[in-house]
């Protein structure tokens, strides 16, 4: 997990509230990613950013938003439009060009009550 | 839909035995990667095998890739209780650039 921090580790929110998950990296990697993981499932890509001030939708972007104002930071906002927000959220980075390995943060477990 | 499907979904073995898990995928890939996830933690990269490679080793790990069958296997030899985790394959699709598509994972339990 070294070099990528996600906070908080556990987050509880009431239904209908927006919530922002933090992801910070000191690896100097250009590309950053947000994934969602449901129990017993694989990872699904929400959004990714290959460079500052640019990002693209992944497979399940509806109900989520992101920003990439700094190379080190890629916050994810889970909006009230996301129907089933309770999940484990993972942030990752990738170095260099395409087709490399990804490095993951420790994750944030979001529970919407 | 998931690009990679892993088999088996769960595997329970005794310490010292070998563990084999398989991954199948659907479209042309640049490389295939294996990751490990301990419960409630982030993923850790284990090994990457490129589409022009057939076999790769790293310590007790052996990965094979058969592009004609669109499948890969991960073998962990002489397993230890500390190997208990979920293992995921991820494919970097040809032309997919910086994205990975993850499989559904195999839950491995190594018992003493």
XYZ file of N, CA and C in Angstrom:
675
model
N 0.815 -1.214 0.000
C 0.000 0.000 0.000
C 0.848 1.264 0.000
N 2.160 1.117 0.168
C 3.020 2.261 0.341
C 2.903 3.253 -0.778
N 2.804 4.552 -0.414
C 2.780 5.605 -1.385
C 1.395 6.041 -1.789
N 0.371 5.287 -1.452
C -0.999 5.667 -1.780
C -1.816 5.627 -0.493
N -2.425 6.729 -0.156
C -3.234 6.784 1.046
C -4.678 7.056 0.674
N -5.561 6.362 1.360
C -6.993 6.574 1.205
C -7.567 6.842 2.581
N -8.365 7.850 2.645
C -8.980 8.148 3.935
C -10.439 8.545 3.739
N -11.280 8.234 4.743
C -10.954 7.397 5.898
C -10.990 5.915 5.538
N -10.675 5.038 6.461
C -10.732 3.600 6.201
C -12.186 3.127 6.205
N -12.972 3.670 7.122
C -14.397 3.348 7.213
C -15.178 4.654 7.178
N -16.284 4.646 6.457
C -17.084 5.853 6.316
C -18.560 5.458 6.351
N -19.288 6.179 7.172
C -20.721 5.921 7.281
C -21.456 7.198 6.897
N -22.468 7.048 6.084
C -23.250 8.203 5.662
C -24.724 7.832 5.604
N -25.556 8.837 5.754
C -26.994 8.632 5.622
C -27.369 8.657 4.151
N -28.394 7.925 3.828
C -28.895 7.896 2.460
C -29.252 9.307 2.005
N -28.888 9.621 0.773
C -29.213 10.931 0.232
C -28.115 11.961 0.370
N -27.057 11.628 1.107
C -25.940 12.555 1.286
C -24.842 12.239 0.287
N -24.209 13.300 -0.223
C -23.001 13.102 -1.022
C -21.826 12.862 -0.075
N -20.856 12.104 -0.524
C -19.668 11.860 0.286
C -18.445 11.813 -0.630
N -17.328 12.380 -0.153
C -16.108 12.408 -0.959
C -15.042 11.535 -0.312
N -14.485 10.622 -1.120
C -13.410 9.736 -0.686
C -12.092 10.303 -1.193
N -11.117 10.274 -0.307
C -9.825 10.855 -0.635
C -8.853 9.799 -1.146
N -8.029 10.165 -2.129
C -6.930 9.339 -2.599
C -5.743 10.245 -2.899
N -4.629 10.000 -2.214
C -3.413 10.783 -2.395
C -2.252 9.833 -2.671
N -1.364 10.240 -3.595
C -0.202 9.408 -3.900
C 1.063 10.253 -3.963
N 2.169 9.638 -3.535
C 3.463 10.315 -3.614
C 4.430 9.530 -4.500
N 3.862 8.739 -5.416
C 4.668 7.895 -6.304
C 5.026 8.611 -7.602
N 4.491 9.800 -7.792
C 4.719 10.582 -9.015
C 4.181 9.860 -10.263
N 3.112 9.090 -10.061
C 2.501 8.389 -11.191
C 1.483 9.291 -11.878
N 1.433 9.198 -13.199
C 0.493 10.030 -13.951
C -0.937 9.522 -13.869
N -1.113 8.218 -13.982
C -2.457 7.648 -14.082
C -2.996 7.252 -12.714
N -4.263 7.547 -12.489
C -4.941 7.166 -11.249
C -6.317 6.606 -11.574
N -6.793 5.716 -10.699
C -8.005 4.949 -10.959
C -8.851 4.835 -9.694
N -10.160 4.738 -9.901
C -11.079 4.386 -8.826
C -11.846 3.135 -9.239
N -11.869 2.164 -8.297
C -12.607 0.920 -8.498
C -13.603 0.748 -7.354
N -14.617 0.014 -7.670
C -15.592 -0.406 -6.666
C -15.530 -1.927 -6.565
N -15.588 -2.441 -5.322
C -15.601 -3.883 -5.107
C -16.756 -4.231 -4.180
N -17.624 -5.091 -4.646
C -18.725 -5.596 -3.831
C -18.331 -6.965 -3.277
N -18.970 -7.400 -2.172
C -18.565 -8.651 -1.511
C -18.479 -9.824 -2.465
N -17.344 -10.515 -2.430
C -17.151 -11.695 -3.267
C -17.020 -11.412 -4.739
N -16.830 -10.157 -5.095
C -16.766 -9.785 -6.507
C -15.388 -9.272 -6.876
N -15.183 -9.133 -8.180
C -13.967 -8.506 -8.662
C -14.096 -6.995 -8.610
N -13.131 -6.313 -9.202
C -13.114 -4.858 -9.208
C -13.784 -4.325 -10.471
N -14.558 -3.268 -10.297
C -15.170 -2.608 -11.454
C -14.678 -1.161 -11.502
N -14.305 -0.718 -12.681
C -13.706 0.602 -12.862
C -14.766 1.687 -12.879
N -14.575 2.703 -12.034
C -15.532 3.800 -11.946
C -15.071 4.965 -12.837
N -13.902 5.492 -12.556
C -13.307 6.584 -13.318
C -11.798 6.383 -13.336
N -11.144 6.967 -14.336
C -9.695 6.983 -14.345
C -9.204 8.280 -14.956
N -7.957 8.611 -14.601
C -7.354 9.846 -15.075
C -5.928 9.531 -15.511
N -5.591 9.913 -16.720
C -4.252 9.634 -17.230
C -3.326 10.827 -17.070
N -3.905 11.994 -16.778
C -3.095 13.193 -16.650
C -3.903 14.234 -15.894
N -3.223 15.184 -15.298
C -3.908 16.237 -14.546
C -4.915 16.953 -15.440
N -6.061 17.302 -14.836
C -7.145 18.036 -15.500
C -7.831 17.239 -16.600
N -7.679 15.930 -16.578
C -8.359 15.079 -17.550
C -8.760 13.779 -16.888
N -9.968 13.290 -17.173
C -10.401 12.007 -16.641
C -11.458 11.419 -17.571
N -11.628 10.098 -17.472
C -12.586 9.388 -18.328
C -13.473 8.485 -17.479
N -14.677 8.271 -17.969
C -15.586 7.345 -17.301
C -15.116 5.916 -17.503
N -15.324 5.123 -16.439
C -15.101 3.700 -16.549
C -16.407 2.985 -16.846
N -16.517 1.763 -16.353
C -17.683 0.947 -16.673
C -18.927 1.290 -15.861
N -18.723 1.886 -14.685
C -19.874 2.134 -13.792
C -19.819 3.550 -13.231
N -19.718 4.565 -14.080
C -19.523 5.945 -13.635
C -20.802 6.614 -13.113
N -21.949 6.089 -13.437
C -23.192 6.759 -13.046
C -23.315 6.898 -11.540
N -23.591 8.132 -11.085
C -23.739 8.381 -9.652
C -22.444 8.758 -8.961
N -21.361 8.854 -9.728
C -20.052 9.225 -9.192
C -19.500 10.432 -9.942
N -18.616 11.188 -9.280
C -17.890 12.248 -9.961
C -16.480 12.312 -9.407
N -15.551 12.839 -10.223
C -14.149 12.948 -9.813
C -13.593 14.292 -10.258
N -12.415 14.606 -9.745
C -11.643 15.748 -10.215
C -10.176 15.365 -10.166
N -9.365 16.022 -10.984
C -7.918 15.780 -10.973
C -7.210 17.119 -11.174
N -7.201 17.899 -10.092
C -6.588 19.223 -10.138
C -5.091 19.177 -9.864
N -4.657 18.138 -9.166
C -3.240 17.960 -8.855
C -2.823 16.545 -9.213
N -1.577 16.362 -9.537
C -1.079 15.038 -9.895
C -1.229 14.068 -8.726
N -1.079 14.584 -7.510
C -1.054 13.722 -6.329
C -2.429 13.287 -5.862
N -3.491 13.929 -6.315
C -4.793 13.751 -5.699
C -5.885 13.432 -6.722
N -6.756 12.487 -6.366
C -7.841 12.083 -7.279
C -9.062 11.734 -6.424
N -9.760 12.724 -5.882
C -10.901 12.454 -5.007
C -12.122 11.956 -5.784
N -12.873 11.074 -5.137
C -14.092 10.505 -5.709
C -15.286 10.936 -4.873
N -16.289 11.513 -5.517
C -17.526 11.863 -4.823
C -18.611 10.873 -5.194
N -19.192 10.286 -4.168
C -20.318 9.386 -4.354
C -21.572 10.232 -4.139
N -22.339 10.421 -5.158
C -23.487 11.308 -5.054
C -24.746 10.554 -4.641
N -25.769 11.308 -4.320
C -27.043 10.708 -3.919
C -27.701 9.976 -5.094
N -27.214 10.195 -6.290
C -27.764 9.518 -7.470
C -27.276 8.074 -7.602
N -26.272 7.716 -6.831
C -25.756 6.347 -6.879
C -26.715 5.475 -6.070
N -27.335 4.510 -6.732
C -28.410 3.747 -6.098
C -27.939 2.798 -4.999
N -26.796 2.207 -5.161
C -26.281 1.237 -4.181
C -24.841 1.600 -3.818
N -24.637 2.630 -3.029
C -23.279 3.120 -2.793
C -22.468 2.302 -1.796
N -23.106 1.486 -1.001
C -22.371 0.700 -0.002
C -21.459 -0.282 -0.710
N -20.148 -0.135 -0.480
C -19.162 -0.970 -1.160
C -17.779 -0.640 -0.612
N -16.803 -1.383 -1.082
C -15.389 -1.140 -0.780
C -14.803 -0.422 -1.983
N -14.188 0.755 -1.751
C -13.672 1.561 -2.850
C -12.143 1.562 -2.807
N -11.555 1.273 -3.951
C -10.110 1.169 -4.070
C -9.581 2.182 -5.073
N -8.517 2.859 -4.686
C -7.821 3.792 -5.555
C -6.518 3.134 -6.001
N -6.106 3.379 -7.229
C -4.877 2.786 -7.747
C -4.148 3.789 -8.631
N -2.868 3.545 -8.821
C -2.066 4.357 -9.729
C -1.306 3.448 -10.684
N -0.835 4.020 -11.772
C -0.007 3.278 -12.716
C 1.127 4.178 -13.155
N 2.320 3.604 -13.228
C 3.480 4.389 -13.635
C 3.708 4.286 -15.131
N 4.470 5.204 -15.640
C 4.941 5.128 -17.007
C 3.830 5.135 -18.033
N 4.054 4.426 -19.119
C 3.087 4.405 -20.194
C 2.017 3.366 -19.957
N 1.474 2.852 -21.011
C 0.373 1.901 -20.903
C 0.895 0.498 -20.592
N -0.046 -0.357 -20.186
C 0.206 -1.786 -20.037
C 1.143 -2.136 -18.896
N 1.179 -1.301 -17.866
C 2.008 -1.598 -16.701
C 1.176 -2.112 -15.536
N 1.836 -2.430 -14.453
C 1.141 -2.875 -13.259
C 0.514 -1.680 -12.550
N -0.488 -1.963 -11.727
C -1.110 -0.931 -10.925
C -0.752 -1.131 -9.455
N -0.728 -0.013 -8.748
C -0.438 0.006 -7.321
C -1.695 0.475 -6.605
N -2.055 -0.221 -5.539
C -3.330 0.038 -4.887
C -3.171 0.661 -3.506
N -4.129 1.507 -3.159
C -4.251 1.991 -1.802
C -4.962 0.962 -0.936
N -5.096 1.254 0.367
C -5.689 0.291 1.302
C -7.199 0.205 1.234
N -7.852 1.142 0.553
C -9.299 1.078 0.389
C -10.079 1.843 1.441
N -11.287 2.224 1.077
C -12.260 2.842 1.986
C -13.547 2.043 1.909
N -14.020 1.623 3.074
C -15.290 0.901 3.107
C -16.391 1.895 3.421
N -17.270 2.120 2.487
C -18.385 3.064 2.633
C -19.663 2.300 2.939
N -20.323 2.712 3.997
C -21.621 2.139 4.349
C -22.644 3.261 4.390
N -23.673 3.112 3.604
C -24.753 4.094 3.595
C -25.932 3.519 4.357
N -26.349 4.264 5.389
C -27.378 3.764 6.300
C -28.764 4.233 5.880
N -19.478 -6.500 -18.549
C -19.252 -7.851 -18.041
C -17.767 -8.029 -17.776
N -17.442 -8.987 -16.916
C -16.066 -9.227 -16.562
C -15.317 -9.815 -17.748
N -14.127 -9.330 -17.997
C -13.284 -9.889 -19.040
C -12.719 -11.215 -18.588
N -12.289 -11.261 -17.311
C -11.667 -12.471 -16.811
C -12.604 -13.233 -15.890
N -12.634 -14.518 -16.094
C -13.405 -15.379 -15.210
C -12.443 -16.359 -14.580
N -12.475 -16.451 -13.253
C -11.541 -17.334 -12.582
C -12.193 -18.611 -12.111
N -11.383 -19.611 -12.034
C -11.845 -20.937 -11.661
C -10.743 -21.627 -10.863
N -11.019 -22.215 -9.704
C -12.338 -22.228 -9.062
C -12.638 -20.907 -8.354
N -13.861 -20.739 -7.893
C -14.202 -19.551 -7.114
C -13.561 -19.617 -5.740
N -13.439 -20.831 -5.198
C -12.831 -21.009 -3.886
C -12.034 -22.300 -3.889
N -10.952 -22.287 -3.112
C -10.034 -23.427 -3.077
C -9.490 -23.548 -1.664
N -9.571 -24.753 -1.115
C -9.057 -24.992 0.229
C -8.050 -26.130 0.165
N -6.837 -25.876 0.639
C -5.781 -26.888 0.581
C -5.030 -26.928 1.904
N -4.194 -27.944 2.059
C -3.350 -28.055 3.236
C -2.007 -27.388 2.973
N -1.418 -26.885 4.020
C -0.096 -26.262 3.908
C 0.887 -27.257 3.292
N 1.698 -26.756 2.394
C 2.663 -27.612 1.708
C 2.190 -28.100 0.352
N 0.880 -28.112 0.133
C 0.343 -28.521 -1.167
C 0.482 -27.368 -2.168
N 0.314 -27.724 -3.442
C 0.322 -26.707 -4.491
C -1.103 -26.219 -4.754
N -1.229 -24.963 -5.137
C -2.536 -24.382 -5.465
C -2.507 -23.888 -6.903
N -3.505 -24.292 -7.659
C -3.600 -23.846 -9.047
C -4.935 -23.156 -9.270
N -4.875 -21.978 -9.843
C -6.093 -21.264 -10.191
C -6.001 -20.804 -11.649
N -7.141 -20.752 -12.289
C -7.184 -20.494 -13.717
C -7.988 -19.233 -14.030
N -7.634 -18.629 -15.142
C -8.309 -17.409 -15.584
C -8.574 -17.521 -17.077
N -9.797 -17.249 -17.482
C -10.115 -17.214 -18.911
C -10.553 -15.805 -19.273
N -10.253 -15.407 -20.494
C -10.620 -14.066 -20.939
C -11.173 -14.141 -22.354
N -11.696 -13.000 -22.827
C -12.485 -13.065 -24.055
C -11.835 -12.423 -25.266
N -11.068 -11.359 -25.072
C -10.563 -10.627 -26.230
C -9.043 -10.543 -26.198
N -8.477 -10.006 -27.266
C -7.035 -9.924 -27.425
C -6.408 -9.055 -26.337
N -5.291 -9.519 -25.800
C -4.666 -8.816 -24.690
C -3.235 -8.417 -25.009
N -2.756 -7.380 -24.326
C -1.347 -7.004 -24.373
C -0.591 -7.790 -23.305
N -1.184 -7.871 -22.095
C -0.604 -8.667 -21.031
C -1.685 -9.105 -20.062
N -1.322 -10.012 -19.205
C -2.221 -10.491 -18.161
C -1.463 -10.419 -16.848
N -2.138 -9.949 -15.820
C -1.483 -9.750 -14.532
C -2.254 -10.502 -13.447
N -1.526 -10.898 -12.431
C -2.139 -11.533 -11.261
C -1.896 -10.655 -10.042
N -2.960 -10.505 -9.248
C -2.915 -9.723 -8.024
C -3.433 -10.566 -6.864
N -2.987 -10.191 -5.685
C -3.415 -10.837 -4.455
C -4.096 -9.799 -3.579
N -5.153 -10.213 -2.852
C -5.840 -9.322 -1.936
C -6.108 -10.046 -0.629
N -5.512 -9.553 0.428
C -5.867 -10.033 1.756
C -7.183 -9.380 2.162
N -7.914 -10.053 3.018
C -9.273 -9.616 3.376
C -9.290 -8.165 3.841
N -10.116 -7.355 3.190
C -10.288 -5.967 3.600
C -9.133 -5.051 3.268
N -8.237 -5.502 2.405
C -7.060 -4.688 2.058
C -7.036 -4.375 0.573
N -6.054 -3.561 0.175
C -5.856 -3.286 -1.237
C -5.199 -4.458 -1.943
N -5.148 -4.368 -3.268
C -4.523 -5.442 -4.051
C -3.029 -5.220 -4.154
N -2.316 -6.330 -4.269
C -0.869 -6.295 -4.436
C -0.516 -7.028 -5.726
N 0.271 -6.389 -6.575
C 0.667 -6.996 -7.839
C 1.635 -8.150 -7.588
N 1.388 -9.282 -8.251
C 2.253 -10.457 -8.105
C 3.153 -10.650 -9.314
N 2.557 -10.662 -10.493
C 3.337 -11.029 -11.674
C 2.596 -10.560 -12.930
N 3.357 -10.210 -13.947
C 2.810 -9.780 -15.235
C 3.398 -10.665 -16.320
N 2.552 -11.164 -17.197
C 3.032 -11.976 -18.315
C 2.516 -11.342 -19.609
N 3.411 -11.115 -20.548
C 3.050 -10.452 -21.785
C 2.477 -11.458 -22.774
N 1.784 -10.976 -23.768
C 1.079 -11.867 -24.704
C 2.025 -12.732 -25.521
N 3.288 -12.323 -25.625
C 4.245 -13.124 -26.388
C 5.058 -14.066 -25.489
N 4.686 -14.129 -24.211
C 5.346 -15.043 -23.272
C 4.409 -16.205 -22.979
N 4.979 -17.342 -22.651
C 4.172 -18.523 -22.365
C 4.235 -18.928 -20.909
N 5.343 -18.607 -20.258
C 5.502 -19.006 -18.865
C 6.418 -18.003 -18.179
N 6.113 -17.776 -16.884
C 6.931 -16.864 -16.110
C 6.973 -17.343 -14.668
N 8.126 -17.142 -14.023
C 8.288 -17.585 -12.642
C 8.676 -16.404 -11.773
N 8.220 -16.458 -10.522
C 8.651 -15.487 -9.522
C 8.554 -16.167 -8.179
N 9.698 -16.556 -7.629
C 9.693 -17.264 -6.348
C 8.875 -18.541 -6.426
N 7.862 -18.685 -5.583
C 7.007 -19.878 -5.587
C 5.854 -19.765 -6.574
N 5.819 -18.706 -7.348
C 4.743 -18.496 -8.315
C 5.182 -18.902 -9.710
N 4.263 -19.582 -10.408
C 4.482 -19.894 -11.813
C 3.215 -19.543 -12.573
N 3.359 -18.736 -13.584
C 2.217 -18.324 -14.395
C 2.416 -18.816 -15.817
N 1.342 -19.331 -16.393
C 1.366 -19.711 -17.797
C 0.297 -18.926 -18.536
N 0.519 -18.747 -19.809
C -0.429 -18.039 -20.653
C -0.582 -18.790 -21.972
N -1.812 -19.078 -22.335
C -2.111 -19.720 -23.615
C -3.054 -18.796 -24.376
N -2.502 -18.010 -25.284
C -3.325 -17.024 -25.988
C -4.286 -17.688 -26.981
N -3.955 -18.892 -27.443
C -4.864 -19.573 -28.360
C -6.137 -20.013 -27.648
N -6.019 -20.339 -26.371
C -7.182 -20.729 -25.563
C -7.700 -19.569 -24.723
N -7.018 -18.431 -24.805
C -7.395 -17.267 -24.001
C -7.512 -17.654 -22.526
N -6.449 -18.226 -22.009
C -6.479 -18.650 -20.616
C -5.088 -18.533 -19.997
N -5.093 -18.428 -18.674
C -3.866 -18.342 -17.901
C -4.051 -19.142 -16.624
N -2.941 -19.615 -16.075
C -3.024 -20.276 -14.782
C -1.949 -19.727 -13.865
N -2.268 -19.707 -12.591
C -1.330 -19.304 -11.544
C -1.135 -20.503 -10.628
N 0.107 -20.922 -10.489
C 0.458 -22.024 -9.602
C 1.270 -21.475 -8.438
N 0.825 -21.770 -7.234
C 1.593 -21.438 -6.033
C 2.106 -22.756 -5.474
N 3.404 -22.921 -5.433
C 3.971 -24.173 -4.939
C 4.242 -24.098 -3.441
N 4.206 -25.255 -2.804
C 4.519 -25.374 -1.367
C 3.803 -24.290 -0.574
N 2.476 -24.278 -0.658
C 1.700 -23.189 -0.071
C 1.891 -23.088 1.438
N 1.668 -21.880 1.929
C 1.785 -21.575 3.352
C 0.483 -20.952 3.835
N 0.238 -20.998 5.106
C -0.977 -20.379 5.653
C -1.046 -18.902 5.279
N 0.110 -18.259 5.175
C 0.149 -16.831 4.829
C -0.275 -16.563 3.383
N -0.396 -17.602 2.570
C -0.864 -17.432 1.194
C -2.379 -17.294 1.134
N -3.052 -17.523 2.252
C -4.513 -17.377 2.293
C -4.897 -15.958 1.893
N -5.681 -15.841 0.821
C -6.045 -14.546 0.244
C -6.950 -14.797 -0.952
N -7.397 -13.717 -1.560
C -8.083 -13.808 -2.854
C -7.102 -13.432 -3.943
N -7.189 -14.136 -5.046
C -6.276 -13.909 -6.167
C -7.094 -13.528 -7.394
N -6.663 -12.451 -8.048
C -7.384 -11.921 -9.202
C -6.468 -11.871 -10.416
N -7.019 -12.242 -11.558
C -6.321 -11.964 -12.803
C -6.870 -10.659 -13.372
N -6.039 -9.963 -14.105
C -6.439 -8.707 -14.730
C -5.810 -8.645 -16.108
N -6.581 -8.234 -17.082
C -6.081 -8.185 -18.448
C -5.955 -6.743 -18.931
N -4.847 -6.495 -19.609
C -4.632 -5.228 -20.292
C -4.960 -5.495 -21.754
N -6.097 -4.969 -22.189
C -6.576 -5.292 -23.530
C -5.764 -4.580 -24.596
N -5.568 -5.242 -25.708
C -4.899 -4.624 -26.852
C -5.679 -3.371 -27.249
N -4.989 -2.235 -27.286
C -5.660 -0.980 -27.595
C -6.390 -0.384 -26.408
N -6.318 -1.047 -25.265
C -7.023 -0.565 -24.082
C -6.232 0.453 -23.286
N -4.999 0.672 -23.683
C -4.198 1.690 -23.033
C -3.924 1.389 -21.579
N -4.297 2.326 -20.731
C -3.941 2.235 -19.325
C -4.965 1.514 -18.465
N -5.940 0.875 -19.045
C -6.979 0.240 -18.231
C -6.715 -1.246 -18.051
N -7.104 -1.746 -16.875
C -7.102 -3.171 -16.607
C -8.538 -3.618 -16.379
N -8.826 -4.856 -16.785
C -10.134 -5.449 -16.518
C -9.920 -6.649 -15.621
N -10.559 -6.638 -14.457
C -10.317 -7.660 -13.442
C -11.314 -8.796 -13.529
N -10.826 -9.982 -13.166
C -11.689 -11.139 -13.049
C -12.400 -11.153 -11.712
N -13.141 -12.217 -11.493
C -13.985 -12.324 -10.297
C -13.239 -12.874 -9.091
N -12.074 -13.443 -9.294
C -11.234 -13.851 -8.178
C -11.414 -15.281 -7.721
N -10.345 -15.831 -7.157
C -10.355 -17.136 -6.494
C -9.970 -16.929 -5.046
N -10.819 -17.422 -4.140
C -10.506 -17.332 -2.706
C -9.732 -18.576 -2.304
N -8.495 -18.389 -1.893
C -7.636 -19.494 -1.485
C -7.524 -19.527 0.032
N -7.758 -20.702 0.579
C -7.554 -20.900 2.019
C -6.541 -22.012 2.203
N -5.466 -21.712 2.890
C -4.429 -22.700 3.163
C -4.482 -23.027 4.645
N -4.768 -24.296 4.927
C -4.945 -24.711 6.322
C -3.718 -25.411 6.853
N -3.487 -25.212 8.143
C -2.315 -25.824 8.788
C -2.524 -27.328 8.978
